[in-house]
Amino acid sequence: MLQAGRSQEEIRRHNLGTLLRHVHLGGPVSRTVLADRMGLNRSTIMALTADLTAAGLVREELPGDTGKAGRPSLVVRPESRRVYVLAFDVRVDRLVAARVGLGGTILDRREAVRARAGADLDDVVGVLAGFASEMHRKARSGSVCVGVGAAYCGMIRPGDGMVRFGPNMGWVDQAFGTELGLRLGMPVSVGNEAHLGALAEHERGAGIGFENLIYLHGDVGVGGGIIVGGKLLDGDGGYGCEVGHMMVNPYNGRPCGCGSRGCLEAEVGEQALLDAAYRSGEPVGRDGVRAAVVTATDRSGEPVGRDAVRAVVAAADDGDMKAREALHRIGDWLGIGVANLINLFNPGVVIFGGMLREVYPGSAAQVESRIAANVLVISRERVQLRTSALGDDATLIGAAELAFSDLLTSPLEVLAHLTSHPEQTLTRTTP
Amino acid sequence: MLQAGRSQEEIRRHNLGTLLRHVHLGGPVSRTVLADRMGLNRSTIMALTADLTAAGLVREELPGDTGKAGRPSLVVRPESRRVYVLAFDVRVDRLVAARVGLGGTILDRREAVRARAGADLDDVVGVLAGFASEMHRKARSGSVCVGVGAAYCGMIRPGDGMVRFGPNMGWVDQAFGTELGLRLGMPVSVGNEAHLGALAEHERGAGIGFENLIYLHGDVGVGGGIIVGGKLLDGDGGYGCEVGHMMVNPYNGRPCGCGSRGCLEAEVGEQALLDAAYRSGEPVGRDGVRAAVVTATDRSGEPVGRDAVRAVVAAADDGDMKAREALHRIGDWLGIGVANLINLFNPGVVIFGGMLREVYPGSAAQVESRIAANVLVISRERVQLRTSALGDDATLIGAAELAFSDLLTSPLEVLAHLTSHPEQTLTRTTP
């Protein structure tokens, strides 16, 4: 709630954060445009920019040839190579790490493929901490790490990043955020992968400009991130948006990892698609799928993983009827879920991400048909259906945005805090 | 978004509104408590109270015997008899109107039972305007009407109160808000009945203190109002929360008024319950239900309406097995819907209102069993299930709160505007 006696200092902090956010999300921008967007006069913008420049967060430069006569307005740019965050993405089948500069540039990136389940907390934290120190060593001398964010494929307790439930990795109540923070020497913000994917698409992807947005993230399971009135829906404990466990098939639904049956993720997740494609025991699009099976099988030899999904999609593209039917079947259940969500949220856009980004084009007709049948006309007047613009990086980029969020709220305070805590050795490279 | 150069005037307006809201929602309260709750010092509270007193919105009085020694703190009370709103509730089976004083006291109330469908805009507006002028005439000399709110059982366009879709009354694109406003001579804020029921329960009922709340309103159909992070979920066009059209039964579902089948409201609405209770052609709890059928039948002679629902509930209470089975059947479908909503919203409380308030106790076991089976353990750790505390008045009280909202945002400005627009003759009684 808005506090009563809002001081000049609070107003300045707010304005500094807002200006930095404009530069971070929108890229290089002139003072004139900033003044316009923020509703402030140019002398205030100049003073704010001077503060941020002195702190080493932005710099001002003459733009390239503007094609206009007269003296060009200076352009404010983020100090992308000097100020960065570390972002991690713990996916079911791989660990991804990146160093991301202010402004959103991925400066460095590492990836480790791993066995799909059974990796314990120590293993995961060890691999990520190793990536962190490699990437940190490569950072330019004098650069500053202003935050660490991580996306995890499970239910995350806000505050300490405890993985309450990560069924696809077999984790229950694992202190992921705390342990990773201890290893890195600085606090780590952890979020659910689909929540962070939604945030990323909202700020940098297919959801820019939409205040009400649904992001569906397909993987082994199906997660969701829902933006309501510009804010991520978190609910009372931070565990909202569990779209994957929306019951869509109450009669003889497929068994779900949660112990129930007929959940959306049981009907449209990776295994549902592969089972539908392989139902007769005879694989679809033989060569393509067999190749995928070779590259990605679990211990029982069944095809699993994103490669197998891609093979089904490729086979459907090549005209394989069984693969097409599998996609249609997925689309029908997916359509029920999406229709329910549109009725509930009246969103401006629904974005299909993760594995659903690849599945959606072959399932779109069924999804649209369900929407036409089950969504009230008024609720669907303006909704758009899109695939993720950020692709597989949506969750990683969301983790980076989470890591930047403190800086964008109180830029100077966060820098001052880092400077006064030299024991956070990872935060500042020494020459 | 928070504006940058927040002036002293804006801060004062904000504080006046906040203080008035405390008094309006919390009732008489001492300056000391107000200072504490608002985080302001006592001299600021005294100045704010003086302004509101001068405007005739509150008065200060010595409290009754406090049982404590020493000089008691003055108590700030709302001027409930001087400052009021008009609230209307257009239900499927009746029109309700009330004059509600600041502080939430219902000062006067009118009701007209009517044929269930086919009433046109002019009829409804005519009846409501008639109620308004009767109630206005009875208001104390010198009292001021500061707003008008109306709840309607349909999809409402924000801004002008157009009824986009009111299937149970057969209304499509009817300019309800505008027409009623013209008749009354002052603007009318219109909201969907379940949205307003949620607001009322949140502020004054079973949802006080919950920032994430689901309100389900059963009538002929099933509506929903969902509070996310303290705010009503409205979506892109204001048409969110259509829980009634969540598909719960994709196989041979019952036909729904929206043209689809298997929607939540088709499976748990009034008609579903009555059909389940009467399925064999033999009514349940014979005497009770037959009595209800006499008091509420539509043209075809089928039992309809809240009275028939009550008769089924009463029969179940009396041990009638068929009535009990009907409630269990409703509870099973209702449970799927509620489970889906808990997974999506991670709410603190789910509130059953309207006809569901009466149905829920006999269906609770099935609802709870579905929640246990289909909601992730972590998502349901803390959720509470409650029946509406405001009963059938929830939607009416929500309409009153909607009508008060401008006053509670800018108290002095709203009063000044009313004074400077004497053509809004209804707003001020002359002696």
PDB file of N, CA and C in Angstrom, chain A residues 85-118:
ATOM      1  N   VAL A  85      24.094 -10.178 -14.058  1.00  0.00           N
ATOM      2  CA  VAL A  85      23.560 -11.157 -13.096  1.00  0.00           C
ATOM      3  C   VAL A  85      23.952 -12.545 -13.569  1.00  0.00           C
ATOM      4  N   LEU A  86      23.836 -13.497 -12.667  1.00  0.00           N
ATOM      5  CA  LEU A  86      23.937 -14.904 -13.054  1.00  0.00           C
ATOM      6  C   LEU A  86      22.531 -15.482 -13.071  1.00  0.00           C
ATOM      7  N   ALA A  87      22.252 -16.246 -14.107  1.00  0.00           N
ATOM      8  CA  ALA A  87      20.934 -16.875 -14.216  1.00  0.00           C
ATOM      9  C   ALA A  87      21.123 -18.376 -14.401  1.00  0.00           C
ATOM     10  N   PHE A  88      20.315 -19.147 -13.695  1.00  0.00           N
ATOM     11  CA  PHE A  88      20.385 -20.603 -13.801  1.00  0.00           C
ATOM     12  C   PHE A  88      19.011 -21.160 -14.168  1.00  0.00           C
ATOM     13  N   ASP A  89      19.024 -22.257 -14.858  1.00  0.00           N
ATOM     14  CA  ASP A  89      17.766 -22.908 -15.220  1.00  0.00           C
ATOM     15  C   ASP A  89      17.924 -24.412 -14.994  1.00  0.00           C
ATOM     16  N   VAL A  90      17.235 -24.914 -13.983  1.00  0.00           N
ATOM     17  CA  VAL A  90      17.303 -26.347 -13.689  1.00  0.00           C
ATOM     18  C   VAL A  90      16.137 -27.020 -14.397  1.00  0.00           C
ATOM     19  N   ARG A  91      16.433 -27.588 -15.570  1.00  0.00           N
ATOM     20  CA  ARG A  91      15.385 -28.267 -16.332  1.00  0.00           C
ATOM     21  C   ARG A  91      15.448 -29.755 -16.022  1.00  0.00           C
ATOM     22  N   VAL A  92      14.418 -30.457 -16.460  1.00  0.00           N
ATOM     23  CA  VAL A  92      14.388 -31.890 -16.181  1.00  0.00           C
ATOM     24  C   VAL A  92      15.586 -32.574 -16.829  1.00  0.00           C
ATOM     25  N   ASP A  93      15.928 -32.164 -18.032  1.00  0.00           N
ATOM     26  CA  ASP A  93      16.964 -32.911 -18.748  1.00  0.00           C
ATOM     27  C   ASP A  93      18.301 -32.183 -18.859  1.00  0.00           C
ATOM     28  N   ARG A  94      18.396 -30.966 -18.354  1.00  0.00           N
ATOM     29  CA  ARG A  94      19.683 -30.269 -18.431  1.00  0.00           C
ATOM     30  C   ARG A  94      19.764 -29.121 -17.437  1.00  0.00           C
ATOM     31  N   LEU A  95      20.993 -28.726 -17.172  1.00  0.00           N
ATOM     32  CA  LEU A  95      21.253 -27.558 -16.331  1.00  0.00           C
ATOM     33  C   LEU A  95      21.827 -26.477 -17.230  1.00  0.00           C
ATOM     34  N   VAL A  96      21.297 -25.284 -17.119  1.00  0.00           N
ATOM     35  CA  VAL A  96      21.765 -24.185 -17.958  1.00  0.00           C
ATOM     36  C   VAL A  96      22.179 -23.029 -17.044  1.00  0.00           C
ATOM     37  N   ALA A  97      23.253 -22.359 -17.421  1.00  0.00           N
ATOM     38  CA  ALA A  97      23.705 -21.203 -16.652  1.00  0.00           C
ATOM     39  C   ALA A  97      24.098 -20.112 -17.634  1.00  0.00           C
ATOM     40  N   ALA A  98      23.903 -18.881 -17.227  1.00  0.00           N
ATOM     41  CA  ALA A  98      24.289 -17.776 -18.101  1.00  0.00           C
ATOM     42  C   ALA A  98      24.695 -16.579 -17.260  1.00  0.00           C
ATOM     43  N   ARG A  99      25.592 -15.786 -17.852  1.00  0.00           N
ATOM     44  CA  ARG A  99      25.899 -14.476 -17.303  1.00  0.00           C
ATOM     45  C   ARG A  99      25.189 -13.493 -18.217  1.00  0.00           C
ATOM     46  N   VAL A 100      24.307 -12.675 -17.639  1.00  0.00           N
ATOM     47  CA  VAL A 100      23.445 -11.802 -18.440  1.00  0.00           C
ATOM     48  C   VAL A 100      23.702 -10.348 -18.039  1.00  0.00           C
ATOM     49  N   GLY A 101      24.061  -9.530 -19.001  1.00  0.00           N
ATOM     50  CA  GLY A 101      24.368  -8.134 -18.728  1.00  0.00           C
ATOM     51  C   GLY A 101      23.114  -7.290 -18.572  1.00  0.00           C
ATOM     52  N   LEU A 102      23.261  -6.190 -17.858  1.00  0.00           N
ATOM     53  CA  LEU A 102      22.177  -5.209 -17.770  1.00  0.00           C
ATOM     54  C   LEU A 102      21.750  -4.857 -19.189  1.00  0.00           C
ATOM     55  N   GLY A 103      20.471  -4.862 -19.433  1.00  0.00           N
ATOM     56  CA  GLY A 103      19.982  -4.691 -20.795  1.00  0.00           C
ATOM     57  C   GLY A 103      19.540  -6.021 -21.391  1.00  0.00           C
ATOM     58  N   GLY A 104      19.927  -7.122 -20.726  1.00  0.00           N
ATOM     59  CA  GLY A 104      19.422  -8.434 -21.142  1.00  0.00           C
ATOM     60  C   GLY A 104      20.311  -9.211 -22.093  1.00  0.00           C
ATOM     61  N   THR A 105      21.518  -8.740 -22.345  1.00  0.00           N
ATOM     62  CA  THR A 105      22.420  -9.461 -23.247  1.00  0.00           C
ATOM     63  C   THR A 105      23.008 -10.695 -22.557  1.00  0.00           C
ATOM     64  N   ILE A 106      22.901 -11.840 -23.211  1.00  0.00           N
ATOM     65  CA  ILE A 106      23.559 -13.041 -22.670  1.00  0.00           C
ATOM     66  C   ILE A 106      25.036 -12.956 -23.036  1.00  0.00           C
ATOM     67  N   LEU A 107      25.893 -12.807 -22.029  1.00  0.00           N
ATOM     68  CA  LEU A 107      27.325 -12.590 -22.254  1.00  0.00           C
ATOM     69  C   LEU A 107      28.087 -13.906 -22.261  1.00  0.00           C
ATOM     70  N   ASP A 108      27.570 -14.889 -21.580  1.00  0.00           N
ATOM     71  CA  ASP A 108      28.262 -16.167 -21.451  1.00  0.00           C
ATOM     72  C   ASP A 108      27.185 -17.198 -21.135  1.00  0.00           C
ATOM     73  N   ARG A 109      27.431 -18.437 -21.496  1.00  0.00           N
ATOM     74  CA  ARG A 109      26.384 -19.450 -21.319  1.00  0.00           C
ATOM     75  C   ARG A 109      27.006 -20.833 -21.218  1.00  0.00           C
ATOM     76  N   ARG A 110      26.501 -21.662 -20.329  1.00  0.00           N
ATOM     77  CA  ARG A 110      26.995 -23.042 -20.142  1.00  0.00           C
ATOM     78  C   ARG A 110      25.796 -23.981 -20.043  1.00  0.00           C
ATOM     79  N   GLU A 111      26.016 -25.201 -20.400  1.00  0.00           N
ATOM     80  CA  GLU A 111      24.915 -26.169 -20.356  1.00  0.00           C
ATOM     81  C   GLU A 111      25.458 -27.545 -20.031  1.00  0.00           C
ATOM     82  N   ALA A 112      24.766 -28.311 -19.226  1.00  0.00           N
ATOM     83  CA  ALA A 112      25.141 -29.704 -18.974  1.00  0.00           C
ATOM     84  C   ALA A 112      23.909 -30.576 -19.129  1.00  0.00           C
ATOM     85  N   VAL A 113      23.997 -31.544 -20.043  1.00  0.00           N
ATOM     86  CA  VAL A 113      22.917 -32.524 -20.176  1.00  0.00           C
ATOM     87  C   VAL A 113      23.082 -33.525 -19.040  1.00  0.00           C
ATOM     88  N   ARG A 114      21.963 -33.996 -18.509  1.00  0.00           N
ATOM     89  CA  ARG A 114      22.111 -34.937 -17.400  1.00  0.00           C
ATOM     90  C   ARG A 114      20.998 -35.978 -17.424  1.00  0.00           C
ATOM     91  N   ALA A 115      21.196 -37.016 -16.628  1.00  0.00           N
ATOM     92  CA  ALA A 115      20.177 -38.051 -16.506  1.00  0.00           C
ATOM     93  C   ALA A 115      18.897 -37.375 -16.037  1.00  0.00           C
ATOM     94  N   ARG A 116      17.750 -37.896 -16.470  1.00  0.00           N
ATOM     95  CA  ARG A 116      16.509 -37.159 -16.260  1.00  0.00           C
ATOM     96  C   ARG A 116      16.053 -37.073 -14.819  1.00  0.00           C
ATOM     97  N   ALA A 117      16.367 -38.009 -14.000  1.00  0.00           N
ATOM     98  CA  ALA A 117      15.885 -37.941 -12.619  1.00  0.00           C
ATOM     99  C   ALA A 117      16.994 -38.411 -11.693  1.00  0.00           C
ATOM    100  N   GLY A 118      16.767 -38.233 -10.416  1.00  0.00           N
ATOM    101  CA  GLY A 118      17.680 -38.813  -9.439  1.00  0.00           C
ATOM    102  C   GLY A 118      18.857 -37.936  -9.094  1.00  0.00           C
TER     103      GLY A 118
END
